[in-house]
CSV table of C-alpha atoms and ligand atoms in Angstrom, one decimal:
chain,number,residue,atom,x,y,z
A,1,UNK,CA,134.9,74.1,-145.4
A,2,UNK,CA,137.8,72.1,-144.1
A,3,UNK,CA,135.6,69.1,-143.4
A,4,UNK,CA,134.0,69.3,-146.9
A,5,UNK,CA,137.5,69.2,-148.5
A,6,UNK,CA,138.5,66.3,-146.3
A,7,UNK,CA,135.4,64.4,-147.4
A,8,UNK,CA,136.2,65.2,-151.0
A,9,UNK,CA,139.8,64.1,-150.6
A,10,UNK,CA,138.8,60.8,-149.0
A,11,UNK,CA,136.2,60.2,-151.8
A,12,UNK,CA,138.8,60.9,-154.5
A,13,UNK,CA,141.3,58.5,-152.8
A,14,UNK,CA,138.8,55.6,-152.4
A,15,UNK,CA,136.2,56.0,-155.2
A,16,UNK,CA,137.6,58.4,-157.8
A,17,UNK,CA,136.9,62.1,-158.8
A,18,UNK,CA,133.2,61.8,-159.6
A,19,UNK,CA,132.4,60.1,-156.3
A,20,UNK,CA,134.4,62.8,-154.5
A,21,UNK,CA,132.4,65.6,-156.0
A,22,UNK,CA,129.1,63.8,-155.3
A,23,UNK,CA,130.1,63.2,-151.7
A,24,UNK,CA,131.1,66.9,-151.2
A,25,UNK,CA,127.7,68.0,-152.7
A,26,UNK,CA,125.8,65.6,-150.5
A,27,UNK,CA,127.7,66.8,-147.4
A,28,UNK,CA,127.1,70.5,-148.3
A,29,UNK,CA,123.4,69.7,-148.8
A,30,UNK,CA,123.0,67.9,-145.5
A,31,UNK,CA,124.8,70.8,-143.7
A,32,UNK,CA,122.6,73.4,-145.3
A,33,UNK,CA,119.5,71.4,-144.4
A,34,UNK,CA,120.7,71.2,-140.8
A,35,UNK,CA,121.3,75.0,-140.6
A,36,UNK,CA,118.0,75.8,-142.4
A,37,UNK,CA,116.1,73.5,-140.0
A,38,UNK,CA,117.6,75.2,-136.9
A,39,UNK,CA,117.0,78.7,-138.4
A,40,UNK,CA,113.4,77.6,-138.9
A,41,UNK,CA,113.3,76.4,-135.2
A,42,UNK,CA,114.7,79.8,-134.1
A,43,UNK,CA,112.1,81.7,-136.1
A,44,UNK,CA,109.3,79.5,-134.8
A,45,UNK,CA,110.6,80.1,-131.2
A,46,UNK,CA,110.7,83.9,-131.8
A,47,UNK,CA,107.0,83.7,-132.8
A,48,UNK,CA,106.0,81.9,-129.5
A,49,UNK,CA,104.9,83.8,-126.4
A,50,UNK,CA,107.7,85.4,-124.3
A,51,UNK,CA,108.9,82.8,-121.8
A,52,UNK,CA,108.7,79.8,-124.1
A,53,UNK,CA,112.0,77.8,-123.7
A,54,UNK,CA,114.4,77.9,-126.7
A,55,UNK,CA,114.4,74.5,-128.6
A,56,UNK,CA,117.3,72.0,-128.3
A,57,UNK,CA,119.6,71.3,-131.3
A,58,UNK,CA,122.7,69.4,-132.3
A,59,UNK,CA,126.3,70.7,-132.7
A,60,UNK,CA,127.1,74.3,-132.8
A,61,UNK,CA,123.3,75.2,-132.8
A,62,UNK,CA,122.9,73.6,-129.4
A,63,UNK,CA,125.6,75.9,-128.1
A,64,UNK,CA,124.0,79.0,-129.8
A,65,UNK,CA,120.5,78.0,-128.5
A,66,UNK,CA,121.7,77.4,-125.0
A,67,UNK,CA,123.3,80.9,-125.0
A,68,UNK,CA,120.1,82.5,-126.4
A,69,UNK,CA,118.1,80.5,-123.8
A,70,UNK,CA,120.2,81.9,-121.0
A,71,UNK,CA,119.8,85.5,-122.1
A,72,UNK,CA,116.1,85.0,-122.8
A,73,UNK,CA,115.6,83.6,-119.3
A,74,UNK,CA,117.4,86.6,-117.7
A,75,UNK,CA,115.3,89.0,-119.8
A,76,UNK,CA,112.1,87.1,-118.9
A,77,UNK,CA,112.9,87.2,-115.2
A,78,UNK,CA,113.6,90.9,-115.3
A,79,UNK,CA,110.4,91.5,-117.1
A,80,UNK,CA,108.5,89.4,-114.6
A,81,UNK,CA,110.0,91.3,-111.7
A,82,UNK,CA,109.0,94.6,-113.4
A,83,UNK,CA,105.5,93.4,-114.0
A,84,UNK,CA,105.2,92.3,-110.3
A,85,UNK,CA,106.6,95.6,-109.1
A,86,UNK,CA,104.2,97.5,-111.3
A,87,UNK,CA,101.3,95.4,-110.1
A,88,UNK,CA,102.3,95.9,-106.4
A,89,UNK,CA,102.6,99.6,-107.1
A,90,UNK,CA,99.1,99.7,-108.6
A,91,UNK,CA,97.7,97.6,-105.8
A,92,UNK,CA,99.2,100.1,-103.3
A,93,UNK,CA,97.8,103.1,-105.2
A,94,UNK,CA,94.4,101.3,-105.4
A,95,UNK,CA,94.4,100.7,-101.7
A,96,UNK,CA,95.1,104.4,-100.9
A,97,UNK,CA,92.2,106.2,-99.2
A,98,UNK,CA,92.9,109.2,-101.5
A,99,UNK,CA,92.0,109.4,-105.1
A,100,UNK,CA,95.1,108.9,-107.3
A,101,UNK,CA,95.3,109.8,-111.0
A,102,UNK,CA,98.5,109.5,-113.1
A,103,UNK,CA,98.6,111.9,-116.0
A,104,UNK,CA,101.0,112.0,-119.0
A,105,UNK,CA,101.5,115.1,-121.1
A,106,UNK,CA,98.5,117.3,-121.9
A,107,UNK,CA,96.7,116.0,-118.7
A,108,UNK,CA,96.0,112.7,-120.4
A,109,UNK,CA,94.8,110.0,-117.9
A,110,UNK,CA,97.2,107.1,-117.7
A,111,UNK,CA,95.8,105.3,-114.7
A,112,UNK,CA,93.5,106.1,-111.8
A,113,UNK,CA,92.2,104.2,-108.7
A,114,UNK,CA,88.6,103.5,-107.8
A,115,UNK,CA,88.5,106.4,-105.2
A,116,UNK,CA,89.5,108.9,-107.9
A,117,UNK,CA,86.7,107.5,-110.1
A,118,UNK,CA,84.3,108.1,-107.3
A,119,UNK,CA,85.6,111.5,-106.3
A,120,UNK,CA,86.1,113.0,-109.8
A,121,UNK,CA,83.4,111.1,-111.7
A,122,UNK,CA,85.8,109.5,-114.1
A,123,UNK,CA,86.0,105.9,-115.4
A,124,UNK,CA,89.3,104.1,-115.5
A,125,UNK,CA,88.3,101.9,-118.4
A,126,UNK,CA,86.5,104.5,-120.5
A,127,UNK,CA,88.6,107.6,-119.8
A,128,UNK,CA,92.2,106.3,-119.9
A,129,UNK,CA,93.9,108.2,-122.8
A,130,UNK,CA,91.6,111.2,-122.5
A,131,UNK,CA,92.5,114.6,-121.1
A,132,UNK,CA,91.1,114.9,-117.5
A,133,UNK,CA,90.4,118.6,-118.2
A,134,UNK,CA,87.8,117.5,-120.7
A,135,UNK,CA,86.1,115.2,-118.1
A,136,UNK,CA,86.3,117.2,-114.9
A,137,UNK,CA,85.2,120.5,-116.2
A,138,UNK,CA,84.9,122.5,-113.0
A,139,UNK,CA,86.6,125.9,-113.9
A,140,UNK,CA,88.5,125.9,-110.6
A,141,UNK,CA,90.0,122.5,-111.3
A,142,UNK,CA,90.8,123.2,-115.0
A,143,UNK,CA,92.5,126.6,-114.2
A,144,UNK,CA,94.5,125.0,-111.3
A,145,UNK,CA,95.9,122.4,-113.6
A,146,UNK,CA,96.6,124.8,-116.4
A,147,UNK,CA,98.2,127.5,-114.3
A,148,UNK,CA,100.7,124.9,-113.0
A,149,UNK,CA,101.3,126.5,-109.6
A,150,UNK,CA,101.0,123.5,-107.3
A,151,UNK,CA,102.6,124.8,-104.1
A,152,UNK,CA,99.2,125.0,-102.4
A,153,UNK,CA,96.5,122.4,-102.8
A,154,UNK,CA,93.2,123.4,-104.4
A,155,UNK,CA,90.0,123.2,-102.3
A,156,UNK,CA,87.3,121.8,-104.6
A,157,UNK,CA,83.6,121.6,-103.7
A,158,UNK,CA,82.2,118.8,-105.8
A,159,UNK,CA,79.4,119.8,-108.1
A,160,UNK,CA,78.6,116.1,-108.8
A,161,UNK,CA,78.2,115.0,-105.1
A,162,UNK,CA,76.5,117.4,-102.9
A,163,UNK,CA,78.5,118.2,-99.8
A,164,UNK,CA,81.7,116.5,-100.9
A,165,UNK,CA,84.7,118.7,-100.3
A,166,UNK,CA,88.1,117.7,-101.7
A,167,UNK,CA,91.6,119.0,-101.7
A,168,UNK,CA,93.4,118.5,-104.9
A,169,UNK,CA,97.2,118.2,-104.9
A,170,UNK,CA,99.3,117.8,-108.0
A,171,UNK,CA,102.7,116.3,-107.8
A,172,UNK,CA,104.8,116.6,-111.0
A,173,UNK,CA,107.2,113.8,-111.6
A,174,UNK,CA,109.3,112.1,-114.4
A,175,UNK,CA,109.1,113.6,-117.9
A,176,UNK,CA,106.1,115.9,-118.1
A,177,UNK,CA,104.0,113.5,-115.9
A,178,UNK,CA,101.8,114.4,-112.9
A,179,UNK,CA,100.1,112.6,-110.1
A,180,UNK,CA,96.8,114.0,-108.7
A,181,UNK,CA,95.9,113.3,-105.1
A,182,UNK,CA,92.3,114.0,-104.3
A,183,UNK,CA,91.5,113.9,-100.5
A,184,UNK,CA,88.1,113.9,-99.0
A,185,UNK,CA,88.0,116.7,-96.3
A,186,UNK,CA,84.2,116.9,-96.0
A,187,UNK,CA,84.4,115.9,-92.3
A,188,UNK,CA,87.2,118.3,-91.6
A,189,UNK,CA,85.4,121.1,-93.3
A,190,UNK,CA,82.2,120.3,-91.3
A,191,UNK,CA,84.2,120.4,-88.0
A,192,UNK,CA,85.9,123.6,-89.0
A,193,UNK,CA,82.5,125.2,-89.7
A,194,UNK,CA,81.1,123.8,-86.4
A,195,UNK,CA,84.1,125.3,-84.6
A,196,UNK,CA,83.6,128.7,-86.2
A,197,UNK,CA,79.8,128.6,-85.5
A,198,UNK,CA,80.5,127.6,-81.9
A,199,UNK,CA,82.9,130.5,-81.3
A,200,UNK,CA,80.5,132.9,-83.0
A,201,UNK,CA,77.6,131.5,-80.8
A,202,UNK,CA,79.5,131.7,-77.5
A,203,UNK,CA,80.6,135.3,-78.3
A,204,UNK,CA,77.1,136.3,-79.2
A,205,UNK,CA,75.6,134.6,-76.1
A,206,UNK,CA,78.1,136.4,-73.8
A,207,UNK,CA,77.9,139.7,-75.6
A,208,UNK,CA,74.2,140.4,-74.9
A,209,UNK,CA,74.3,140.0,-71.1
A,210,UNK,CA,77.7,141.7,-70.9
A,211,UNK,CA,76.3,144.7,-72.8
A,212,UNK,CA,73.4,144.9,-70.3
A,213,UNK,CA,75.7,144.6,-67.3
A,214,UNK,CA,78.2,147.2,-68.5
A,215,UNK,CA,75.3,149.5,-69.5
A,216,UNK,CA,73.8,149.5,-66.0
A,217,UNK,CA,77.3,150.0,-64.4
A,218,UNK,CA,77.9,152.9,-66.7
A,219,UNK,CA,74.6,154.5,-65.9
A,220,UNK,CA,75.2,154.2,-62.2
A,221,UNK,CA,78.8,155.5,-62.4
A,222,UNK,CA,77.7,158.4,-64.6
A,223,UNK,CA,74.8,159.6,-62.5
A,224,UNK,CA,73.8,157.0,-60.0
A,225,UNK,CA,72.6,159.7,-57.6
A,226,UNK,CA,70.1,161.0,-60.1
A,227,UNK,CA,68.1,157.8,-59.7
A,228,UNK,CA,65.9,157.0,-56.7
A,229,UNK,CA,67.2,154.1,-54.6
A,230,UNK,CA,64.4,151.8,-55.8
A,231,UNK,CA,65.4,152.2,-59.4
A,232,UNK,CA,69.1,151.8,-58.6
A,233,UNK,CA,68.2,148.5,-56.9
A,234,UNK,CA,66.3,147.4,-59.9
A,235,UNK,CA,69.3,148.2,-62.2
A,236,UNK,CA,71.6,146.2,-59.9
A,237,UNK,CA,69.1,143.2,-59.8
A,238,UNK,CA,69.0,143.2,-63.6
A,239,UNK,CA,72.7,143.3,-63.8
A,240,UNK,CA,72.9,140.5,-61.3
A,241,UNK,CA,70.5,138.4,-63.4
A,242,UNK,CA,72.6,138.9,-66.5
A,243,UNK,CA,75.8,137.9,-64.7
A,244,UNK,CA,74.1,134.8,-63.4
A,245,UNK,CA,73.1,134.1,-67.0
A,246,UNK,CA,76.8,134.4,-68.0
A,247,UNK,CA,77.7,132.2,-65.1
A,248,UNK,CA,75.3,129.5,-66.2
A,249,UNK,CA,76.6,129.7,-69.7
A,250,UNK,CA,80.2,129.3,-68.6
A,251,UNK,CA,79.3,126.4,-66.3
A,252,UNK,CA,77.5,124.6,-69.2
A,253,UNK,CA,80.5,125.3,-71.5
A,254,UNK,CA,82.9,123.9,-69.0
A,255,UNK,CA,80.7,120.8,-68.4
A,256,UNK,CA,80.5,120.3,-72.2
A,257,UNK,CA,84.2,120.6,-72.6
A,258,UNK,CA,85.0,118.3,-69.8
A,259,UNK,CA,82.6,115.7,-71.3
A,260,UNK,CA,84.3,116.1,-74.6
A,261,UNK,CA,87.8,115.8,-73.2
A,262,UNK,CA,87.3,112.1,-72.4
A,263,UNK,CA,85.0,109.9,-74.4
A,264,UNK,CA,84.5,107.2,-71.7
A,265,UNK,CA,83.3,107.4,-68.1
A,266,UNK,CA,86.2,106.9,-65.7
A,267,UNK,CA,84.6,107.0,-62.3
A,268,UNK,CA,81.9,104.3,-62.6
A,269,UNK,CA,79.7,103.5,-59.6
A,270,UNK,CA,76.5,101.8,-58.9
A,271,UNK,CA,73.9,104.5,-58.9
A,272,UNK,CA,70.7,104.2,-57.0
A,273,UNK,CA,68.3,105.5,-59.7
A,274,UNK,CA,65.2,105.6,-57.5
A,275,UNK,CA,67.0,107.9,-55.0
A,276,UNK,CA,68.4,110.0,-57.8
A,277,UNK,CA,65.0,110.4,-59.5
A,278,UNK,CA,63.4,111.4,-56.2
A,279,UNK,CA,66.1,114.1,-55.8
A,280,UNK,CA,65.6,115.3,-59.4
A,281,UNK,CA,61.8,115.4,-58.7
A,282,UNK,CA,62.4,117.7,-55.6
A,283,UNK,CA,64.6,120.0,-57.7
A,284,UNK,CA,61.9,120.2,-60.4
A,285,UNK,CA,59.3,121.1,-57.7
A,286,UNK,CA,61.6,123.9,-56.4
A,287,UNK,CA,62.0,125.2,-60.0
A,288,UNK,CA,58.3,125.0,-60.7
A,289,UNK,CA,57.4,126.8,-57.4
A,290,UNK,CA,54.1,125.0,-57.4
A,291,UNK,CA,53.1,126.0,-60.9
A,292,UNK,CA,53.0,122.4,-62.1
A,293,UNK,CA,51.9,119.0,-61.0
A,294,UNK,CA,55.0,116.9,-60.7
A,295,UNK,CA,54.8,113.1,-60.3
A,296,UNK,CA,57.7,110.7,-59.8
A,297,UNK,CA,57.2,107.1,-60.8
A,298,UNK,CA,60.4,105.5,-59.4
A,299,UNK,CA,59.9,102.0,-61.0
A,300,UNK,CA,62.1,99.0,-60.1
A,301,UNK,CA,64.9,99.3,-57.5
A,302,UNK,CA,67.5,98.7,-60.3
A,303,UNK,CA,70.9,100.2,-60.0
A,304,UNK,CA,72.7,101.8,-62.9
A,305,UNK,CA,76.4,101.5,-63.5
A,306,UNK,CA,77.8,104.9,-64.4
A,307,UNK,CA,78.9,108.3,-63.3
A,308,UNK,CA,76.4,109.5,-60.7
A,309,UNK,CA,77.3,113.2,-61.2
A,310,UNK,CA,76.8,113.0,-65.0
A,311,UNK,CA,73.6,110.9,-64.8
A,312,UNK,CA,72.2,113.4,-62.3
A,313,UNK,CA,73.1,116.3,-64.6
A,314,UNK,CA,71.4,114.6,-67.6
A,315,UNK,CA,68.2,113.6,-65.8
A,316,UNK,CA,68.0,117.1,-64.1
A,317,UNK,CA,68.4,118.8,-67.4
A,318,UNK,CA,65.5,116.9,-68.9
A,319,UNK,CA,63.3,117.6,-65.8
A,320,UNK,CA,64.2,121.3,-65.8
A,321,UNK,CA,63.3,121.6,-69.5
A,322,UNK,CA,59.9,120.1,-68.8
A,323,UNK,CA,59.3,122.7,-66.1
A,324,UNK,CA,60.5,125.5,-68.3
A,325,UNK,CA,58.6,124.6,-71.4
A,326,UNK,CA,55.3,123.6,-69.7
A,327,UNK,CA,52.9,126.5,-69.0
A,328,UNK,CA,51.5,126.9,-65.5
A,329,UNK,CA,49.0,124.2,-64.5
A,330,UNK,CA,50.6,121.6,-66.7
A,331,UNK,CA,51.8,118.2,-65.5
A,332,UNK,CA,55.1,116.5,-65.5
A,333,UNK,CA,56.0,112.9,-64.9
A,334,UNK,CA,59.4,111.4,-64.2
A,335,UNK,CA,59.4,107.7,-64.9
A,336,UNK,CA,62.1,105.0,-64.4
A,337,UNK,CA,61.4,101.6,-65.9
A,338,UNK,CA,63.1,98.6,-67.3
A,339,UNK,CA,62.5,97.4,-70.9
A,340,UNK,CA,61.9,93.7,-71.8
A,341,UNK,CA,65.6,93.4,-72.9
A,342,UNK,CA,66.8,94.6,-69.5
A,343,UNK,CA,67.8,98.1,-70.6
A,344,UNK,CA,66.8,101.0,-68.4
A,345,UNK,CA,64.7,104.0,-69.5
A,346,UNK,CA,64.3,107.3,-67.7
A,347,UNK,CA,61.5,109.3,-69.3
A,348,UNK,CA,60.3,112.9,-68.6
A,349,UNK,CA,56.8,113.5,-69.9
A,350,UNK,CA,55.2,116.9,-69.9
A,351,UNK,CA,52.0,118.5,-71.1
A,352,UNK,CA,53.9,121.6,-72.3
A,353,UNK,CA,54.2,123.5,-75.5
A,354,UNK,CA,55.6,120.6,-77.6
A,355,UNK,CA,58.0,120.8,-80.5
A,356,UNK,CA,57.3,120.9,-84.3
A,357,UNK,CA,58.7,117.7,-85.9
A,358,UNK,CA,61.2,119.5,-88.1
A,359,UNK,CA,63.2,120.7,-85.0
A,360,UNK,CA,63.5,117.3,-83.4
A,361,UNK,CA,66.7,116.1,-85.2
A,362,UNK,CA,68.5,119.3,-84.3
A,363,UNK,CA,67.6,119.7,-80.6
A,364,UNK,CA,70.8,118.2,-79.3
A,365,UNK,CA,73.0,120.6,-81.4
A,366,UNK,CA,74.8,123.2,-79.2
A,367,UNK,CA,72.8,126.4,-79.1
A,368,UNK,CA,69.9,125.1,-81.1
A,369,UNK,CA,66.6,126.5,-79.8
A,370,UNK,CA,63.1,126.4,-81.2
A,371,UNK,CA,62.2,129.7,-79.6
A,372,UNK,CA,65.2,131.7,-78.6
A,373,UNK,CA,63.2,134.2,-76.6
A,374,UNK,CA,61.5,131.6,-74.5
A,375,UNK,CA,64.7,129.8,-73.8
A,376,UNK,CA,66.4,132.9,-72.6
A,377,UNK,CA,63.4,134.1,-70.6
A,378,UNK,CA,63.5,130.8,-68.7
A,379,UNK,CA,67.2,130.9,-68.1
A,380,UNK,CA,68.2,128.5,-70.9
A,381,UNK,CA,71.7,128.4,-72.3
A,382,UNK,CA,70.9,126.3,-75.4
A,383,UNK,CA,73.4,123.7,-74.2
A,384,UNK,CA,71.2,121.5,-72.0
A,385,UNK,CA,70.3,118.8,-74.5
A,386,UNK,CA,73.8,118.8,-76.0
A,387,UNK,CA,75.1,118.0,-72.5
A,388,UNK,CA,72.4,115.3,-72.1
A,389,UNK,CA,73.4,113.7,-75.4
A,390,UNK,CA,77.1,113.7,-74.5
A,391,UNK,CA,76.5,112.1,-71.2
A,392,UNK,CA,74.3,109.4,-72.7
A,393,UNK,CA,76.8,108.6,-75.4
A,394,UNK,CA,79.5,108.2,-72.8
A,395,UNK,CA,77.2,105.7,-71.1
A,396,UNK,CA,76.4,104.0,-74.5
A,397,UNK,CA,72.9,105.3,-74.2
A,398,UNK,CA,70.6,107.2,-76.6
A,399,UNK,CA,68.1,110.0,-76.2
A,400,UNK,CA,64.7,109.5,-77.8
A,401,UNK,CA,62.4,112.5,-78.3
A,402,UNK,CA,58.7,112.3,-79.1
A,403,UNK,CA,56.6,115.5,-79.1
A,404,UNK,CA,53.4,117.0,-80.4
A,405,UNK,CA,53.1,120.8,-80.7
A,406,UNK,CA,50.6,122.1,-78.2
A,407,UNK,CA,50.2,118.7,-76.4
A,408,UNK,CA,53.5,118.0,-74.8
A,409,UNK,CA,56.8,116.0,-75.1
A,410,UNK,CA,58.5,112.9,-73.9
A,411,UNK,CA,62.3,112.8,-73.6
A,412,UNK,CA,63.6,109.2,-72.9
A,413,UNK,CA,67.1,108.3,-71.9
A,414,UNK,CA,67.8,104.7,-72.9
A,415,UNK,CA,70.6,103.0,-71.1
A,416,UNK,CA,72.0,99.6,-72.1
A,417,UNK,CA,71.1,96.4,-70.2
A,418,UNK,CA,74.7,95.7,-69.3
A,419,UNK,CA,74.7,98.9,-67.1
A,420,UNK,CA,71.5,97.9,-65.3
A,421,UNK,CA,71.5,95.7,-62.2
A,422,UNK,CA,68.7,94.5,-60.0
A,423,UNK,CA,69.7,94.4,-56.3
A,424,UNK,CA,69.7,90.5,-56.2
A,425,UNK,CA,72.2,90.4,-59.1
A,426,UNK,CA,74.5,93.1,-57.8
B,501,LIG,P1,67.7,125.5,-73.6
B,501,LIG,O1,68.6,126.0,-72.6
B,501,LIG,O2,67.3,126.5,-74.6
B,501,LIG,O3,66.5,124.9,-73.0
B,501,LIG,P2,68.2,122.8,-74.4
B,501,LIG,O4,69.4,122.3,-75.1
B,501,LIG,O5,67.9,122.3,-73.1
B,501,LIG,O6,68.4,124.4,-74.4
B,501,LIG,O7,67.0,122.6,-75.4
B,501,LIG,C1,67.1,123.0,-76.7
B,501,LIG,C2,65.7,123.4,-77.2
B,501,LIG,O8,64.8,122.3,-77.2
B,501,LIG,C3,65.0,124.4,-76.3
B,501,LIG,O9,65.5,125.8,-76.6
B,501,LIG,C4,63.6,124.2,-76.6
B,501,LIG,O10,63.2,125.0,-77.8
B,501,LIG,C5,63.5,122.8,-76.9
B,501,LIG,N1,63.0,122.0,-75.7
B,501,LIG,C6,63.8,121.3,-74.9
B,501,LIG,N2,63.0,120.6,-74.0
B,501,LIG,C7,61.7,120.9,-74.3
B,501,LIG,C8,60.5,120.5,-73.8
B,501,LIG,N3,60.3,119.7,-72.7
B,501,LIG,N4,59.3,121.0,-74.4
B,501,LIG,C9,59.4,121.8,-75.4
B,501,LIG,N5,60.6,122.2,-76.0
B,501,LIG,C10,61.7,121.8,-75.4
């Protein structure tokens, strides 16, 4: 205003009143154009994407723009930091091994990671904004969310993926928001079931002989004199047989547990396989008592790096099974040979009862028997092949089983080439 009057005064003084008014009008017009142009620039800038620098200008507008620019940059940097923090947070949630779902009010999905998509059968793109209770409709899950008592997690057996067992944990946070953590505990559940079965099996295996032994003792205590000496002796022999059975079971259990306690072989030595197999052959002869034809094919004089006691136990278990599951008159062969790749194979072949194919994958499970009666009759504990498998695994070996019912079986222990040495090399 002051400047306009000054221009008017100067015009009046030099050129007269008309010129003074014209000069004042011209000045006001120029000033308005300047302001309008800068307001236009400001409006154009406001329409640009966030982060676009504020334009430059002259005079007071330059000062105003610089100040807006400074504030806009601070706001932009803060926003960028927030965006980065959010993206890091999502990356971390994405990388979690558990399924993660963020819910807003009414159980609406805000975000979920890939694992949650897989576990719960939801789709991050398609289902965001929808209530999870309409998508995962298992009643247990829906009730758990609705009841809102989240102190204990929910155990959920998936109906979509057979065998998948999850624990669902809900963590409320913020304003009516919740985080769902879905953890795969299939393996843990399987181990727990195995543990329960194992305890039940051991108890059952011990209970039967124990009942027999205590029955005989009771009979003898109550009225031993009523029985002739010969019968009393028979009772005692039967009780002895049952205690030996318990002893074998406990020995096998201890062997298994010591094998499981350490996953690698500590005392490695160079084992003379030919000598070991000859010994196993002699033990099989003793067990057979001449009822079978037993042949030992000792193969190359290769040595095996491993634990002699464990390898002997594995090979002897296979040979004793062959004797026990081969009827009288059958033949058994113990064979040691090297494969083309240098690995060692110890096979036990028999012409025994054989095994139906559906049992083969389960034979190395603890207490799995094809014919419970026959196993017990022949002094089996149901743990022999589990022990063999453990021993071979500790030596990085595998057990291969081929069998034909009524014709016979071949059990082969494969041991890796790096454990096999020919004498010249050792
Ligand atoms: P067991 O003490 O019952 O013999 P194992 O673990 O050694 O237990 O063997 C598991 C089951 O595998 C046996 O009960 C038997 O049914 C079967 N089996 C093992 N070896 C033979 C074999 N050579 N011929 C036929 N069946 C066998």
